[in-house]
PDB file of C-alpha atoms in Angstrom:
ATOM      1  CA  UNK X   1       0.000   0.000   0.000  1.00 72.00           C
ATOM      2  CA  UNK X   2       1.112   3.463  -0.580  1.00 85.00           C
ATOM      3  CA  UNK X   3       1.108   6.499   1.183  1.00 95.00           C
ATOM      4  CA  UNK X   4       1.317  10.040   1.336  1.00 95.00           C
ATOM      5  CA  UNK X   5       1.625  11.265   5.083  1.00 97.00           C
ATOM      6  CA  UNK X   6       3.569   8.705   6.399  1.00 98.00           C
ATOM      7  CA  UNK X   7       6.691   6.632   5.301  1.00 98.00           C
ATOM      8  CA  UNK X   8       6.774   2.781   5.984  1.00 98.00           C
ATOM      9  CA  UNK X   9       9.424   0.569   6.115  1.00 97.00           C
ATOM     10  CA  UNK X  10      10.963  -2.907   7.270  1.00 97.00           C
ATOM     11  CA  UNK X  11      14.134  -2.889   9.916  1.00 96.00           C
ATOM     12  CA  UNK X  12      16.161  -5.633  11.252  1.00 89.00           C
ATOM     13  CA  UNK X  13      17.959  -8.835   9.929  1.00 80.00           C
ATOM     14  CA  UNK X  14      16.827 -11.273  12.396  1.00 75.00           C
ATOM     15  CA  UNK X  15      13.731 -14.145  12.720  1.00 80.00           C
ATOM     16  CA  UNK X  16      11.460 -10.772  13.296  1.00 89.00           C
ATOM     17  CA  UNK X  17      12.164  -7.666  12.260  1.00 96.00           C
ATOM     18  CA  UNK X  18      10.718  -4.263  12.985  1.00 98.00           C
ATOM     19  CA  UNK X  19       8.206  -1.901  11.666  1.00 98.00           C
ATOM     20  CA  UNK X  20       8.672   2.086  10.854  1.00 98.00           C
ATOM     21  CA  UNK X  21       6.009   4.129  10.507  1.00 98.00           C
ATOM     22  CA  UNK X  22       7.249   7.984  10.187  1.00 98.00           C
ATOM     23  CA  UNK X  23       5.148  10.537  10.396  1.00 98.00           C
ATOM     24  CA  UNK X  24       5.811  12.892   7.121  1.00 97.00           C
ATOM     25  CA  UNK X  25       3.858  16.141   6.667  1.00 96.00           C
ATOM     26  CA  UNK X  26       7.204  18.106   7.613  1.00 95.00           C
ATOM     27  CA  UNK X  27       5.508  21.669   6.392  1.00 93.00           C
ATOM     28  CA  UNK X  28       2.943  21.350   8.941  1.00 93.00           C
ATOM     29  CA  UNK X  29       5.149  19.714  11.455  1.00 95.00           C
ATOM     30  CA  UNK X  30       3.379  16.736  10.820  1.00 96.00           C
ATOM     31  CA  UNK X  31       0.327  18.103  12.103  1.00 93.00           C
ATOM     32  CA  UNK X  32      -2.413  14.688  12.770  1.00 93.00           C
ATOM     33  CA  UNK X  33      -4.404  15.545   9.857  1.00 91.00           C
ATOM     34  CA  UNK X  34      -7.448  12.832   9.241  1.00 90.00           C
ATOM     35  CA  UNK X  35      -6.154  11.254   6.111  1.00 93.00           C
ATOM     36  CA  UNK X  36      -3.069  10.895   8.151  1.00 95.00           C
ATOM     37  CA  UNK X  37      -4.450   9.509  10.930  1.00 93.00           C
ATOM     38  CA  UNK X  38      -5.754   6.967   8.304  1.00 94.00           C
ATOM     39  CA  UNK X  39      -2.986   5.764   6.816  1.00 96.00           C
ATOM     40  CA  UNK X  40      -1.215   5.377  10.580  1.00 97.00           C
ATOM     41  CA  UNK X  41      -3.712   3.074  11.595  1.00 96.00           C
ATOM     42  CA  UNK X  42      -3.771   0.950   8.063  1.00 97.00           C
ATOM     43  CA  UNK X  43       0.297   0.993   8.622  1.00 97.00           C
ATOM     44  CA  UNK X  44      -0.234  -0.515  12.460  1.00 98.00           C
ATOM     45  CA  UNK X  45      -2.902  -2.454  11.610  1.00 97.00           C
ATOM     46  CA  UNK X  46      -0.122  -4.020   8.519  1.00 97.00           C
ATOM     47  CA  UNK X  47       2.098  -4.598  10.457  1.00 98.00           C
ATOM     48  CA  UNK X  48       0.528  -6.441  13.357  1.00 97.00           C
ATOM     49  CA  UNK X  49      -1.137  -9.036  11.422  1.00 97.00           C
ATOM     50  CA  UNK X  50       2.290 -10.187   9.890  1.00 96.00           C
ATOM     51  CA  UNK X  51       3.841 -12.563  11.382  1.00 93.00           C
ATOM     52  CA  UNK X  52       7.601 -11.411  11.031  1.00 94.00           C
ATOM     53  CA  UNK X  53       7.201  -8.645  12.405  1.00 96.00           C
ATOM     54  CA  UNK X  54       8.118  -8.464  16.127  1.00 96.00           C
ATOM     55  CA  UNK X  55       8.216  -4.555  17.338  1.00 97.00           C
ATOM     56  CA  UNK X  56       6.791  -1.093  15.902  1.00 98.00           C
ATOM     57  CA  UNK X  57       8.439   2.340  15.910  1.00 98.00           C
ATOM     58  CA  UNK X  58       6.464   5.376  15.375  1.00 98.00           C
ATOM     59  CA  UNK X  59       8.438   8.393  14.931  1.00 98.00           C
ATOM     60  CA  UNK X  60       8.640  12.153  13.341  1.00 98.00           C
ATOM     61  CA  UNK X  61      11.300  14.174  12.184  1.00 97.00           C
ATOM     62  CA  UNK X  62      13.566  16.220  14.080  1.00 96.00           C
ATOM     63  CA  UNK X  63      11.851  19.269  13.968  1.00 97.00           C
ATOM     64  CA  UNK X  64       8.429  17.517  15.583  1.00 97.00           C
ATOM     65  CA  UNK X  65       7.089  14.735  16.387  1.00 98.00           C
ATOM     66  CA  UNK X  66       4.040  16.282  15.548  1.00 97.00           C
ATOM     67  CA  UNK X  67       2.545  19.637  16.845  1.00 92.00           C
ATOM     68  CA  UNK X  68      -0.639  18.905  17.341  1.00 83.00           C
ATOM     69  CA  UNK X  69      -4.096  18.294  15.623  1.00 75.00           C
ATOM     70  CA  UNK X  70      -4.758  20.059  11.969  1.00 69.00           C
ATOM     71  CA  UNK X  71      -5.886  23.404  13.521  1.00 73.00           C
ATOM     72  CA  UNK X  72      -7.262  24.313   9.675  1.00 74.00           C
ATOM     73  CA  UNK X  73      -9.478  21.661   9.477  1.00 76.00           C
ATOM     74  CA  UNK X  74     -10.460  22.148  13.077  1.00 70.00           C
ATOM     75  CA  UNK X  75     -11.371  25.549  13.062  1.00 71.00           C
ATOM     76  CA  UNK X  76     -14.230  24.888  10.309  1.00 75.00           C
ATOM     77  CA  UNK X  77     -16.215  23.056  12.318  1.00 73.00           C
ATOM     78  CA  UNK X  78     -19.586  23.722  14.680  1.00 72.00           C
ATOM     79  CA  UNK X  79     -20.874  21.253  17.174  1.00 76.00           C
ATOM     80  CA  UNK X  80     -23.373  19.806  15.071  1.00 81.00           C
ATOM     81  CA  UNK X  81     -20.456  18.574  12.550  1.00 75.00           C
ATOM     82  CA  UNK X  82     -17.743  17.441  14.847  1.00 72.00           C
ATOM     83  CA  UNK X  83     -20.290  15.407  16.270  1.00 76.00           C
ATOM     84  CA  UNK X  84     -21.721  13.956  13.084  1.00 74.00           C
ATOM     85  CA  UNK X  85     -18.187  13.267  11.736  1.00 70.00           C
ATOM     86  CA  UNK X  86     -16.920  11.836  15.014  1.00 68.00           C
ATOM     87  CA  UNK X  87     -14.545  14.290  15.173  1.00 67.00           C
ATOM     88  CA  UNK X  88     -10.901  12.434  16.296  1.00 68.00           C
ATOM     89  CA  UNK X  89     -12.609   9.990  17.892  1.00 65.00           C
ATOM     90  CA  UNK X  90     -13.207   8.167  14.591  1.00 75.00           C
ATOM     91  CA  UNK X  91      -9.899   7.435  13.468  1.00 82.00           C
ATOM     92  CA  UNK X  92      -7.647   8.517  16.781  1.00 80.00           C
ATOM     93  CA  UNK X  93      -7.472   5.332  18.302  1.00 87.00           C
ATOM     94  CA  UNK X  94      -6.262   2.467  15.989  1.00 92.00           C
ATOM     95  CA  UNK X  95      -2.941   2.437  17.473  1.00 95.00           C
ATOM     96  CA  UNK X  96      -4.921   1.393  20.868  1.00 94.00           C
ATOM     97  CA  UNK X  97      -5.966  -2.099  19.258  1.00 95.00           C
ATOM     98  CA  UNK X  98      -2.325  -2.956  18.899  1.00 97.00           C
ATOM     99  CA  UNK X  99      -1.278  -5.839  20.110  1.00 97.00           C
ATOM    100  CA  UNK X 100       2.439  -5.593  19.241  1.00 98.00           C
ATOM    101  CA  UNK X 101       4.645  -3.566  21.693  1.00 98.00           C
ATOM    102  CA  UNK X 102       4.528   0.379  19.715  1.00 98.00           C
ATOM    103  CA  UNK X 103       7.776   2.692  20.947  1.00 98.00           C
ATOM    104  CA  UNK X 104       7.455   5.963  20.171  1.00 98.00           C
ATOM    105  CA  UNK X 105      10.909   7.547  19.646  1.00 98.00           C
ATOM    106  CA  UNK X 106       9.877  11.710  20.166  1.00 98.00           C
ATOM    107  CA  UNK X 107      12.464  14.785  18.777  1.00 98.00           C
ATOM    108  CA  UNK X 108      11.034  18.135  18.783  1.00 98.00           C
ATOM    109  CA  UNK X 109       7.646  19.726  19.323  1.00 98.00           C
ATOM    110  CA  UNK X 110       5.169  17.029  20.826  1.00 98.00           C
ATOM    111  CA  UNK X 111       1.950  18.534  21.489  1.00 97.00           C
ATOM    112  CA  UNK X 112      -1.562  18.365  21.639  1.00 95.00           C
ATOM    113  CA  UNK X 113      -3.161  15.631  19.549  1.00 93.00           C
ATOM    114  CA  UNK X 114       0.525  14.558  19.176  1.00 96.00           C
ATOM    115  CA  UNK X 115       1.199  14.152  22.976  1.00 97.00           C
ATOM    116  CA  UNK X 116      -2.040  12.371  23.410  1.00 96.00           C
ATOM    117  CA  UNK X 117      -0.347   9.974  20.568  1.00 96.00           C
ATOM    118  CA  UNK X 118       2.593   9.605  22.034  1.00 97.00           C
ATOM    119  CA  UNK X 119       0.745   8.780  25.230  1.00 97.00           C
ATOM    120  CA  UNK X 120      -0.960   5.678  23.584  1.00 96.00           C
ATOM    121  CA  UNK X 121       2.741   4.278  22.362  1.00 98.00           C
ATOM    122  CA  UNK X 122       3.886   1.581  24.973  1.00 98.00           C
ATOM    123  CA  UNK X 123       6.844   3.335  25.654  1.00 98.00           C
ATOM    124  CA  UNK X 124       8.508   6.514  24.622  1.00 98.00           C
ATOM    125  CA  UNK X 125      12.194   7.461  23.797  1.00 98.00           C
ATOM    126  CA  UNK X 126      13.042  11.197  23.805  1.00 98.00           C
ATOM    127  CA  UNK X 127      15.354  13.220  21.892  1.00 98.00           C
ATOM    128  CA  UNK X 128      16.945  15.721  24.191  1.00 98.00           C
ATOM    129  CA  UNK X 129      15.673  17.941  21.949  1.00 97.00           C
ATOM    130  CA  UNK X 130      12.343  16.971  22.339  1.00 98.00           C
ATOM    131  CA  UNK X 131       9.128  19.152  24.125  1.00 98.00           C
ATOM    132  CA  UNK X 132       5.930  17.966  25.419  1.00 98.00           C
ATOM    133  CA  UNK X 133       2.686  19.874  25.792  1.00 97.00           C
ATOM    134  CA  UNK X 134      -1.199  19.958  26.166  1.00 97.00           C
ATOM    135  CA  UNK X 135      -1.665  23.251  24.916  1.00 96.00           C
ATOM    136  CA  UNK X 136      -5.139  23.209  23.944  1.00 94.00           C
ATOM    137  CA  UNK X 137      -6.159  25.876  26.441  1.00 95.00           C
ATOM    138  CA  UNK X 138      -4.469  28.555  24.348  1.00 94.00           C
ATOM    139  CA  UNK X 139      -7.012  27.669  21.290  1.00 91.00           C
ATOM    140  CA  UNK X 140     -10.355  28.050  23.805  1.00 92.00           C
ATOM    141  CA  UNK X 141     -10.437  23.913  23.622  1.00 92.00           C
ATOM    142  CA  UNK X 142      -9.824  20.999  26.069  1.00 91.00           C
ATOM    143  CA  UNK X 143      -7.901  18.455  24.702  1.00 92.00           C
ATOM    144  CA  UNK X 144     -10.186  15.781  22.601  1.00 89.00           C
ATOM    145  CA  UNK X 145      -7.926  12.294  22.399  1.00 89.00           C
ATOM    146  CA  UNK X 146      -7.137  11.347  25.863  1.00 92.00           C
ATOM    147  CA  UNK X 147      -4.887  14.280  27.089  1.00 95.00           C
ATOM    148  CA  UNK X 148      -7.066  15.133  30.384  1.00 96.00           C
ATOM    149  CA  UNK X 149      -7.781  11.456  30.675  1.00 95.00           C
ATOM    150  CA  UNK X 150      -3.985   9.617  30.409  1.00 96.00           C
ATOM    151  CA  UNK X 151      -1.725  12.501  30.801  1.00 97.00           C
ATOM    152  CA  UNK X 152      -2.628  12.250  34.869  1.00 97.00           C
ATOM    153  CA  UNK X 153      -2.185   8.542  34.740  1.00 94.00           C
ATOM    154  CA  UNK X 154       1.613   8.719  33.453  1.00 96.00           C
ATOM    155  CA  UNK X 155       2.608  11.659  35.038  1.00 97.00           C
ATOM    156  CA  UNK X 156       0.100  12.634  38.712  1.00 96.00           C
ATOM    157  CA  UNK X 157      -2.456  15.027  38.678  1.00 97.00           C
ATOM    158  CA  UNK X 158      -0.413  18.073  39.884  1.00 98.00           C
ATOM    159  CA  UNK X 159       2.062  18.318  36.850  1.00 98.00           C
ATOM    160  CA  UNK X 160      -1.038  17.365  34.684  1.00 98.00           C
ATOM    161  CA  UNK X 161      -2.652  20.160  35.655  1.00 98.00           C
ATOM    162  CA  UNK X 162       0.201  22.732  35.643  1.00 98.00           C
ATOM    163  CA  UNK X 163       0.541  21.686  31.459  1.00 98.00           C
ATOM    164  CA  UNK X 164      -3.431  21.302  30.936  1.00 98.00           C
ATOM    165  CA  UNK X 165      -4.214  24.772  32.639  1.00 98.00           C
ATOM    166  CA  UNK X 166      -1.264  27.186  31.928  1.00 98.00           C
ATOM    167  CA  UNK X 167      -0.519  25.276  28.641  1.00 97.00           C
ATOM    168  CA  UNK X 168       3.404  25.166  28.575  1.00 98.00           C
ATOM    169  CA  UNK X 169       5.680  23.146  27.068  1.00 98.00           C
ATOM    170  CA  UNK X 170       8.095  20.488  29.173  1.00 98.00           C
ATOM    171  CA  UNK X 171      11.146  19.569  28.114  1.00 98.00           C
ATOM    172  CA  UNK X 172      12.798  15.941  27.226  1.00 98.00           C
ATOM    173  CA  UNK X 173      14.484  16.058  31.283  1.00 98.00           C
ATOM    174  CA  UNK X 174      11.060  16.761  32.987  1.00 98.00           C
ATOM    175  CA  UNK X 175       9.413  14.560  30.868  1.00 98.00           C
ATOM    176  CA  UNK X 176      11.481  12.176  31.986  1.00 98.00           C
ATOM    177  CA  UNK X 177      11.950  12.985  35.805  1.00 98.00           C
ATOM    178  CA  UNK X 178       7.714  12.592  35.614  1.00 98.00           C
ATOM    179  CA  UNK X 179       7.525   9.685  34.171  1.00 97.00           C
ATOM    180  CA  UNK X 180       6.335  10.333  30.695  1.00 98.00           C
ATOM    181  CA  UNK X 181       9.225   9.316  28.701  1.00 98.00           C
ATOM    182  CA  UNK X 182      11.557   5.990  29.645  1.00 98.00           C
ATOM    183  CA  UNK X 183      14.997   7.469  28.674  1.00 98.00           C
ATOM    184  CA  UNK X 184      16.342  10.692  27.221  1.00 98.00           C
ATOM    185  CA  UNK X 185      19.513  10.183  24.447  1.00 98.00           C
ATOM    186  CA  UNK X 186      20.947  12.621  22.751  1.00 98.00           C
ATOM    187  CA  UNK X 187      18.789  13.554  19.289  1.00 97.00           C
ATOM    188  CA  UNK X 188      21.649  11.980  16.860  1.00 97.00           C
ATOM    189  CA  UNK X 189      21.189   8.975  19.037  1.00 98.00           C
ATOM    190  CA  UNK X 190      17.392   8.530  19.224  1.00 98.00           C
ATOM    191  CA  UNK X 191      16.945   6.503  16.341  1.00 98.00           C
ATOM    192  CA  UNK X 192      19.834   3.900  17.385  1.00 97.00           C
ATOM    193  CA  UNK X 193      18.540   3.823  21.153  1.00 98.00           C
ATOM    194  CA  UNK X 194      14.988   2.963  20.064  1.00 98.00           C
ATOM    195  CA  UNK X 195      15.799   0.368  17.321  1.00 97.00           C
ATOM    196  CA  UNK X 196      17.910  -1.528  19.802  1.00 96.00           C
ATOM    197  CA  UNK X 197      15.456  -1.944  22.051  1.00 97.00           C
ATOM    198  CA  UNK X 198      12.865  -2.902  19.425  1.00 97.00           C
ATOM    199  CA  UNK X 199      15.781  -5.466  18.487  1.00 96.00           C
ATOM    200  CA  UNK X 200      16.053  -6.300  22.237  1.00 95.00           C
ATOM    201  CA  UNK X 201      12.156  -7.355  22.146  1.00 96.00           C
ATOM    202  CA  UNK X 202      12.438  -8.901  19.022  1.00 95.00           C
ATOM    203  CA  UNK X 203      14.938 -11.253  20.392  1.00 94.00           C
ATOM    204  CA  UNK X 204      11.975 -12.812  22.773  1.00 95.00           C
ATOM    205  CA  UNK X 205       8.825 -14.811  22.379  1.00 95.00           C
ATOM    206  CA  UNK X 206       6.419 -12.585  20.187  1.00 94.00           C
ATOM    207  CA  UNK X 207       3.316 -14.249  22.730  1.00 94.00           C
ATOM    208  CA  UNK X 208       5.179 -13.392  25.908  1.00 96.00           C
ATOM    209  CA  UNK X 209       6.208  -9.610  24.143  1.00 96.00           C
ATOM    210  CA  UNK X 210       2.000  -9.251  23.851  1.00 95.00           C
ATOM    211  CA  UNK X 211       0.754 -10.767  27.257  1.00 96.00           C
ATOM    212  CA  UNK X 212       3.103  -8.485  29.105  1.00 97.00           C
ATOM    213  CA  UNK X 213       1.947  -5.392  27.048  1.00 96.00           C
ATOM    214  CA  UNK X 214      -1.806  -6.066  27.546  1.00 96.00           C
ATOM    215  CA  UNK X 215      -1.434  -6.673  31.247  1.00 96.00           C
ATOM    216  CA  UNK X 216       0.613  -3.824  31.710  1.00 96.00           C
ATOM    217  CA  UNK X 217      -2.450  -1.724  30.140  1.00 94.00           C
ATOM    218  CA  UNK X 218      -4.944  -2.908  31.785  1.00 93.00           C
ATOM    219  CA  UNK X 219      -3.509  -2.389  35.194  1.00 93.00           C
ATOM    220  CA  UNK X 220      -4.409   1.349  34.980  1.00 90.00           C
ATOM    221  CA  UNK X 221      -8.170  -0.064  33.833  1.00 91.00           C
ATOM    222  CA  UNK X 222      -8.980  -2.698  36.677  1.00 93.00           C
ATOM    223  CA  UNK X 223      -8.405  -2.609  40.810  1.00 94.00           C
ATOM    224  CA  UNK X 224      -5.139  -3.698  42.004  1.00 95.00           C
ATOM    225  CA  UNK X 225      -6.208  -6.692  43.357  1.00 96.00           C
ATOM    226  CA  UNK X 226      -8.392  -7.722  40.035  1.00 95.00           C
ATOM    227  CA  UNK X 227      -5.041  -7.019  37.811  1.00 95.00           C
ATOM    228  CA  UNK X 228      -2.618  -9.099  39.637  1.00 96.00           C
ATOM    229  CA  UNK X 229      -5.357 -11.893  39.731  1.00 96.00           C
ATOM    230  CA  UNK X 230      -5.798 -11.784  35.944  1.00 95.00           C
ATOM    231  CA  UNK X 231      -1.990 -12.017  35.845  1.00 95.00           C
ATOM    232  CA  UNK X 232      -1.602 -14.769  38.454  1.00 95.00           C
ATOM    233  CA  UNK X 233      -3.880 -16.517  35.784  1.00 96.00           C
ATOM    234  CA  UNK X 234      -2.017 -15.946  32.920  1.00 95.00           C
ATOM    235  CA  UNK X 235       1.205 -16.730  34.656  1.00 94.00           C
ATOM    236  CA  UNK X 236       0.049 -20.567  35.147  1.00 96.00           C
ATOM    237  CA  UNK X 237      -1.020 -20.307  31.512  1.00 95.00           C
ATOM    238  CA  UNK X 238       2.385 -19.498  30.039  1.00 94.00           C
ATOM    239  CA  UNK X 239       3.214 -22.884  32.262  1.00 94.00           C
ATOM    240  CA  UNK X 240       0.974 -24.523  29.316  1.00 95.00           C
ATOM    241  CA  UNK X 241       3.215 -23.171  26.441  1.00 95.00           C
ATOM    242  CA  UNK X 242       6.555 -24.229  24.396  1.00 95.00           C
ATOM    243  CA  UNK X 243       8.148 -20.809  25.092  1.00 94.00           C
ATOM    244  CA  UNK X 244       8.167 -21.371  28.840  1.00 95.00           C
ATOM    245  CA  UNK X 245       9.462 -25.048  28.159  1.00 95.00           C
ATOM    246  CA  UNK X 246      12.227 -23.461  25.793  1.00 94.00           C
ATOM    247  CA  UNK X 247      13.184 -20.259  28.014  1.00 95.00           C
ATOM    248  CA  UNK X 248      13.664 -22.102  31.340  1.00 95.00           C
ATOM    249  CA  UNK X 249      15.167 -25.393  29.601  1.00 95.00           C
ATOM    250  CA  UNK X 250      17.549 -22.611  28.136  1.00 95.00           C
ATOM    251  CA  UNK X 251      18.529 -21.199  31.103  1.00 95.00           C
ATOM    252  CA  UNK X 252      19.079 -24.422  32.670  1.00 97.00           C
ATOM    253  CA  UNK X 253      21.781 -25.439  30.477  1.00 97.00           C
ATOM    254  CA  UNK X 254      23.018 -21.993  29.448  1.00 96.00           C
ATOM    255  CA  UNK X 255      22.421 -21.572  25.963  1.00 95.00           C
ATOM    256  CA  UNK X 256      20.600 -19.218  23.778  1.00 94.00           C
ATOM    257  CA  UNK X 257      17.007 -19.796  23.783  1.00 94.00           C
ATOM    258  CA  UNK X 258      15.490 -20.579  20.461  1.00 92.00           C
ATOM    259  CA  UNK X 259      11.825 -19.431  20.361  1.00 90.00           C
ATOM    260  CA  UNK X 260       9.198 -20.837  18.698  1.00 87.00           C
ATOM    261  CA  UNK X 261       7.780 -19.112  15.783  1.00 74.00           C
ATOM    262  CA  UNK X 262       4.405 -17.825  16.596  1.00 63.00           C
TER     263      UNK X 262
END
């Protein structure tokens, strides 16, 4: 499939390699414009039903991530039509249906629609360069895909509020002190930092890679003591499976583990 807001493409040399998806509207600092936010979910979507593909990376350029929403097309609606058309909602959430770990690797301007997008990767690398923000405030709006909602979740309700109500930026180092981003490299480095890691989880059992992820989720969905008894479950059921026979027979005689294809 081709595409015209995004650029795909296959990484790695191993049994499972990884998918790129780069966000590419550079003029409009990749601004999340609806066809877009299309052809990013028909690129996840790709890559998650094939089977050789272990990892995805969803990126930007170094100037931004992306900036926001596509003010433009915003501003020319009324409440009647954002309604009707489902406004973000529609198309905004394909990435959450993922089953496949998605790292976001962030340089530049992050904001708005593009934090809350960001926010829905299962784990974020930042460029030193890079700066986060809910600025929606600023345009007489409240954010629309999740910002009120997940930004408290990774980083407490205090320093959610301080971005959501004065509507400054933070930079890579306090995104990372508050728990939004998992490591800060220098921008010539991002790239390299977040493929190795893909590599890392490409290296393991695919099934394991996709339990963990959709545990991890839910625990900010269910009670404490309903998540770790959904995962005490699903830990006996790995018992039931060749990669635990193969990862623990590994270990026991110290060799590399061989995984079963999934």
């Amino acid at each position: 499939m081709s595409y015209e807001n995004i650029l795909v493409e296959t990484l790695g040399e191993g049994a499972r390699k990884t998918g790129l998806i780069r966000l590419n509207r550079p003029k409009a600092l990749n601004a999340l414009s609806d066809p877009l936010m299309d052809e990013l979910g028909a690129a996840l979507q790709a890559f998650d039903a094939d089977p050789g593909i272990g990892c995805i990376v969803l990126t930007g350029n170094e100037k931004a991530f992306a900036a926001g929403a596509d003010i433009p097309t915003l501003a020319q609606h009324d409440f009647m039509s954002a309604f009707q058309t489902q406004l973000i909602s529609r198309n905004w959430e394909h990435i959450l249906r993922i089953r496949k770990p998605v790292l976001g690797a962030v340089s530049g301007f992050c904001l708005g629609g593009g934090c809350e997008l960001a926010m829905m990767c299962d784990v974020l690398y930042a460029a030193d360069s890079a700066k986060f923000g809910q600025p929606e405030i600023k345009l007489g709006v409240i954010p629309g895909g999740g910002g009120t909602q997940r930004l408290p979740r990774w980083v407490g309700k205090s320093k959610a509020m301080d971005l959501l109500l004065t509507g400054r930026l933070m930079d890579a180092a306090e995104a990372e002190r508050a728990g939004l981003v998992a490591r800060v490299v220098p921008a010539a480095e991002l790239m390299a930092v977040t493929l190795q890691a893909a590599d890392t989880i490409n290296g393991y059992a695919a099934p394991v890679a996709a339990l963990i992820k959709q545990l991890t989720n839910q625990a900010f969905e269910v009670p404490l003591s309903e998540g770790v008894k959904i995962e005490r479950g699903m830990f006996h059921a790995v018992f039931g499976t060749a990669n635990q026979k193969e990862g623990m027979d590994a270990f026991l005689n110290k060799r590399p583990a061989q995984w079963p294809q999934p």
